[in-house]
Structure formats: structure tokens, C-alpha cells
PDB file of C-alpha atoms in Angstrom:
ATOM      1  CA  MET A  18      75.554 146.026  99.439  1.00 69.00           C
ATOM      2  CA  ASN A  19      72.885 148.114  97.536  1.00 77.00           C
ATOM      3  CA  THR A  20      72.461 145.744  94.699  1.00 86.00           C
ATOM      4  CA  PRO A  21      69.501 146.449  92.491  1.00 90.00           C
ATOM      5  CA  VAL A  22      66.415 144.358  93.028  1.00 92.00           C
ATOM      6  CA  GLU A  23      66.403 143.072  89.397  1.00 94.00           C
ATOM      7  CA  VAL A  24      69.973 141.697  89.804  1.00 94.00           C
ATOM      8  CA  ILE A  25      69.225 139.978  93.106  1.00 92.00           C
ATOM      9  CA  GLU A  26      66.000 138.360  91.792  1.00 94.00           C
ATOM     10  CA  HIS A  27      67.761 137.158  88.541  1.00 94.00           C
ATOM     11  CA  GLU A  28      70.742 135.710  90.358  1.00 93.00           C
ATOM     12  CA  TYR A  29      69.354 134.150  93.523  1.00 92.00           C
ATOM     13  CA  PRO A  30      66.058 132.189  94.435  1.00 93.00           C
ATOM     14  CA  ILE A  31      64.528 135.117  96.196  1.00 94.00           C
ATOM     15  CA  VAL A  32      61.951 137.795  95.674  1.00 97.00           C
ATOM     16  CA  VAL A  33      62.373 141.363  97.170  1.00 96.00           C
ATOM     17  CA  GLU A  34      59.016 142.077  98.797  1.00 96.00           C
ATOM     18  CA  GLU A  35      59.958 145.371 100.386  1.00 96.00           C
ATOM     19  CA  GLN A  36      62.555 148.096 100.111  1.00 94.00           C
ATOM     20  CA  ALA A  37      62.210 151.211 102.202  1.00 95.00           C
ATOM     21  CA  LEU A  38      63.728 153.608 104.675  1.00 94.00           C
ATOM     22  CA  ARG A  39      63.877 152.363 108.235  1.00 94.00           C
ATOM     23  CA  GLU A  40      61.549 154.801 110.123  1.00 92.00           C
ATOM     24  CA  GLY A  41      62.870 156.105 113.355  1.00 91.00           C
ATOM     25  CA  SER A  42      66.421 154.600 112.937  1.00 94.00           C
ATOM     26  CA  GLY A  43      68.385 157.746 112.981  1.00 94.00           C
ATOM     27  CA  GLY A  44      69.608 159.150 116.311  1.00 95.00           C
ATOM     28  CA  ASP A  45      67.969 162.259 117.590  1.00 94.00           C
ATOM     29  CA  GLY A  46      70.007 165.548 117.883  1.00 95.00           C
ATOM     30  CA  ARG A  47      70.428 169.061 116.760  1.00 96.00           C
ATOM     31  CA  ARG A  48      71.344 167.223 113.490  1.00 95.00           C
ATOM     32  CA  ARG A  49      69.541 163.947 113.156  1.00 94.00           C
ATOM     33  CA  GLY A  50      71.383 160.728 112.169  1.00 95.00           C
ATOM     34  CA  GLY A  51      70.446 159.358 108.817  1.00 94.00           C
ATOM     35  CA  LEU A  52      67.920 156.554 108.458  1.00 94.00           C
ATOM     36  CA  GLY A  53      68.845 152.979 107.797  1.00 95.00           C
ATOM     37  CA  LEU A  54      67.313 150.826 105.099  1.00 94.00           C
ATOM     38  CA  ARG A  55      64.724 147.929 105.248  1.00 95.00           C
ATOM     39  CA  ARG A  56      64.662 145.147 102.751  1.00 95.00           C
ATOM     40  CA  ALA A  57      62.611 142.005 102.961  1.00 97.00           C
ATOM     41  CA  TYR A  58      63.528 138.875 100.883  1.00 96.00           C
ATOM     42  CA  ARG A  59      61.193 135.934 100.229  1.00 97.00           C
ATOM     43  CA  VAL A  60      63.017 132.693  99.664  1.00 97.00           C
ATOM     44  CA  THR A  61      61.605 130.723  96.686  1.00 96.00           C
ATOM     45  CA  ALA A  62      63.743 127.445  96.987  1.00 94.00           C
ATOM     46  CA  ASP A  63      64.444 124.823  99.591  1.00 92.00           C
ATOM     47  CA  GLU A  64      67.943 124.124 100.811  1.00 87.00           C
ATOM     48  CA  THR A  65      69.035 127.784 100.611  1.00 91.00           C
ATOM     49  CA  SER A  66      71.544 129.093 103.090  1.00 92.00           C
ATOM     50  CA  LEU A  67      72.148 132.617 104.571  1.00 93.00           C
ATOM     51  CA  THR A  68      75.364 133.806 106.163  1.00 93.00           C
ATOM     52  CA  THR A  69      75.333 137.076 108.170  1.00 92.00           C
ATOM     53  CA  MET A  70      78.459 139.018 108.442  1.00 91.00           C
ATOM     54  CA  LEU A  71      77.681 142.331 109.996  1.00 89.00           C
ATOM     55  CA  GLU A  72      78.551 144.778 112.564  1.00 85.00           C
ATOM     56  CA  ARG A  73      76.675 147.330 114.706  1.00 84.00           C
ATOM     57  CA  ARG A  74      74.101 144.721 115.727  1.00 86.00           C
ATOM     58  CA  VAL A  75      74.750 144.933 119.448  1.00 88.00           C
ATOM     59  CA  ILE A  76      76.466 148.213 119.794  1.00 92.00           C
ATOM     60  CA  PRO A  77      74.629 150.881 117.843  1.00 94.00           C
ATOM     61  CA  PRO A  78      76.137 153.730 115.925  1.00 95.00           C
ATOM     62  CA  TRP A  79      76.807 156.264 118.630  1.00 95.00           C
ATOM     63  CA  GLY A  80      75.556 159.953 118.616  1.00 97.00           C
ATOM     64  CA  ILE A  81      78.195 162.613 119.485  1.00 97.00           C
ATOM     65  CA  ALA A  82      78.265 165.891 121.300  1.00 97.00           C
ATOM     66  CA  GLY A  83      75.013 164.964 123.077  1.00 97.00           C
ATOM     67  CA  GLY A  84      73.234 163.394 120.133  1.00 97.00           C
ATOM     68  CA  ALA A  85      71.389 160.074 120.540  1.00 96.00           C
ATOM     69  CA  ASP A  86      72.534 156.719 119.256  1.00 96.00           C
ATOM     70  CA  GLY A  87      71.069 155.319 115.978  1.00 96.00           C
ATOM     71  CA  LEU A  88      69.192 151.960 116.053  1.00 96.00           C
ATOM     72  CA  PRO A  89      71.502 148.908 115.601  1.00 96.00           C
ATOM     73  CA  PHE A  90      71.561 146.524 112.655  1.00 95.00           C
ATOM     74  CA  ARG A  91      68.910 143.788 112.740  1.00 95.00           C
ATOM     75  CA  VAL A  92      68.224 140.706 110.706  1.00 96.00           C
ATOM     76  CA  THR A  93      64.970 138.796 111.452  1.00 97.00           C
ATOM     77  CA  LEU A  94      63.964 135.448 109.994  1.00 96.00           C
ATOM     78  CA  ASN A  95      60.202 135.122 109.574  1.00 95.00           C
ATOM     79  CA  PRO A  96      59.053 138.285 111.316  1.00 92.00           C
ATOM     80  CA  GLY A  97      55.774 137.725 113.375  1.00 91.00           C
ATOM     81  CA  PRO A  98      54.977 134.724 115.640  1.00 90.00           C
ATOM     82  CA  ARG A  99      57.794 132.503 114.278  1.00 87.00           C
ATOM     83  CA  ALA A 100      60.325 135.498 114.380  1.00 95.00           C
ATOM     84  CA  ARG A 101      63.974 134.676 115.075  1.00 95.00           C
ATOM     85  CA  ASP A 102      66.655 137.366 115.337  1.00 95.00           C
ATOM     86  CA  LEU A 103      69.915 136.330 113.679  1.00 95.00           C
ATOM     87  CA  ARG A 104      73.372 136.962 115.172  1.00 92.00           C
ATOM     88  CA  GLY A 105      75.888 139.087 113.459  1.00 91.00           C
ATOM     89  CA  LYS A 106      77.966 136.157 112.353  1.00 93.00           C
ATOM     90  CA  GLU A 107      75.761 133.042 111.706  1.00 94.00           C
ATOM     91  CA  THR A 108      74.762 130.597 108.950  1.00 96.00           C
ATOM     92  CA  VAL A 109      71.207 129.340 108.722  1.00 96.00           C
ATOM     93  CA  ARG A 110      69.399 127.037 106.345  1.00 95.00           C
ATOM     94  CA  LEU A 111      66.307 128.576 104.733  1.00 95.00           C
ATOM     95  CA  SER A 112      63.209 126.859 103.181  1.00 94.00           C
ATOM     96  CA  ALA A 113      60.963 128.025 100.460  1.00 96.00           C
ATOM     97  CA  GLY A 114      58.594 130.596 101.813  1.00 95.00           C
ATOM     98  CA  ASP A 115      60.859 131.878 104.556  1.00 96.00           C
ATOM     99  CA  LEU A 116      61.057 135.686 104.859  1.00 97.00           C
ATOM    100  CA  VAL A 117      64.309 137.452 105.816  1.00 97.00           C
ATOM    101  CA  LEU A 118      64.006 141.138 106.937  1.00 97.00           C
ATOM    102  CA  ILE A 119      67.181 143.128 107.000  1.00 95.00           C
ATOM    103  CA  GLU A 120      67.201 146.521 108.849  1.00 96.00           C
ATOM    104  CA  THR A 121      70.438 148.453 108.565  1.00 94.00           C
ATOM    105  CA  SER A 122      71.653 150.773 111.252  1.00 95.00           C
ATOM    106  CA  GLY A 123      70.667 154.322 111.492  1.00 95.00           C
ATOM    107  CA  GLY A 124      73.299 157.067 112.017  1.00 96.00           C
ATOM    108  CA  GLY A 125      73.947 158.541 115.412  1.00 96.00           C
ATOM    109  CA  GLY A 126      72.717 162.207 115.994  1.00 96.00           C
ATOM    110  CA  PHE A 127      74.897 165.222 116.551  1.00 97.00           C
ATOM    111  CA  GLY A 128      74.456 167.774 119.245  1.00 97.00           C
ATOM    112  CA  PRO A 129      71.753 167.970 122.015  1.00 97.00           C
ATOM    113  CA  PRO A 130      68.204 167.098 120.722  1.00 94.00           C
ATOM    114  CA  ALA A 131      66.779 170.100 122.554  1.00 95.00           C
ATOM    115  CA  GLU A 132      68.715 172.424 120.278  1.00 96.00           C
ATOM    116  CA  ARG A 133      66.760 171.068 117.252  1.00 94.00           C
ATOM    117  CA  PRO A 134      64.187 173.787 116.159  1.00 94.00           C
ATOM    118  CA  ALA A 135      60.559 172.882 116.943  1.00 93.00           C
ATOM    119  CA  ALA A 136      59.562 173.115 113.259  1.00 94.00           C
ATOM    120  CA  ALA A 137      62.383 170.682 112.231  1.00 93.00           C
ATOM    121  CA  ARG A 138      61.103 168.241 115.179  1.00 90.00           C
ATOM    122  CA  GLU A 139      57.523 168.430 113.753  1.00 91.00           C
ATOM    123  CA  ALA A 140      58.764 167.733 110.223  1.00 91.00           C
ATOM    124  CA  ASP A 141      60.727 164.836 111.624  1.00 88.00           C
ATOM    125  CA  ARG A 142      57.569 163.303 113.029  1.00 86.00           C
ATOM    126  CA  ARG A 143      55.573 163.745 109.924  1.00 88.00           C
ATOM    127  CA  GLU A 144      58.209 162.223 107.755  1.00 85.00           C
ATOM    128  CA  GLY A 145      58.960 159.100 109.912  1.00 79.00           C
ATOM    129  CA  TYR A 146      62.359 160.276 111.332  1.00 80.00           C
ATOM    130  CA  ALA A 147      61.326 160.444 114.927  1.00 74.00           C
ATOM    131  CA  ARG A 148      61.002 157.246 117.066  1.00 64.00           C
TER     132      ARG A 148
END
């Protein structure tokens, strides 16, 4: 869901530390797939639980007519040295200070990437669309 940050922080013991587009997540193609989203949640209370119920974690959104696949969904607990990737269907206990990073899937591209104009490809690189 795309619940506003203010609602999340008011209703749950978490602080949203990041909300951004997921750079490079859209599949390449004559028409690029759309970018997914990144949201990082910092847990502020012990004895909190998280249940993941998501699809497209293993099999990415596919490209069509020669387009490349988008990146799959990813949920990471405590990115960095203590990182743990969560499964698509899982319940975990969280502690105060834990960070949960959710990265939604990017869309698959349409058409052969070689057919994308050079100027558009350069703009993709500048704007964070290209991997």
C-alpha cells in the first residue's frame, strides 16, 4: 500500500527514514519499465512483528517483445553487515532499532533495448533509470 508517512508513523511504532524511487529497477527496452519504490522503516519498539505477503520476489516482472525483466521485489532486514533477506511469505520478530528496507518490483520493458533512441538512453542514465 502507499499509505502516507504521517499515517504510518502515527499508527505504528516505526519511523519512515527513506522514501524514494528504486533506481535501475525498471526493465530495459524500447519503452522502459517503470521504477519500483524504496521505503525504509526504523522500528521504535521491542516485540514488534512483521509479516510479508508479497509476490514477484523470485520471478521478476517480465519484459515483453524483447524487453528486459524488471527487478524483483525485495525486503531486507537490517541492510549492511547484519542483512537478512526476507521471504515472500514470512513472519519475523523485530526489536527497537531494526531497519526494514522494502524495495518494490520494477516493471518489465517493452521491445528490444537496441531500438531505444541514444538520447533517451543517455537521459535514462542521468536520471537513474538504467542499471
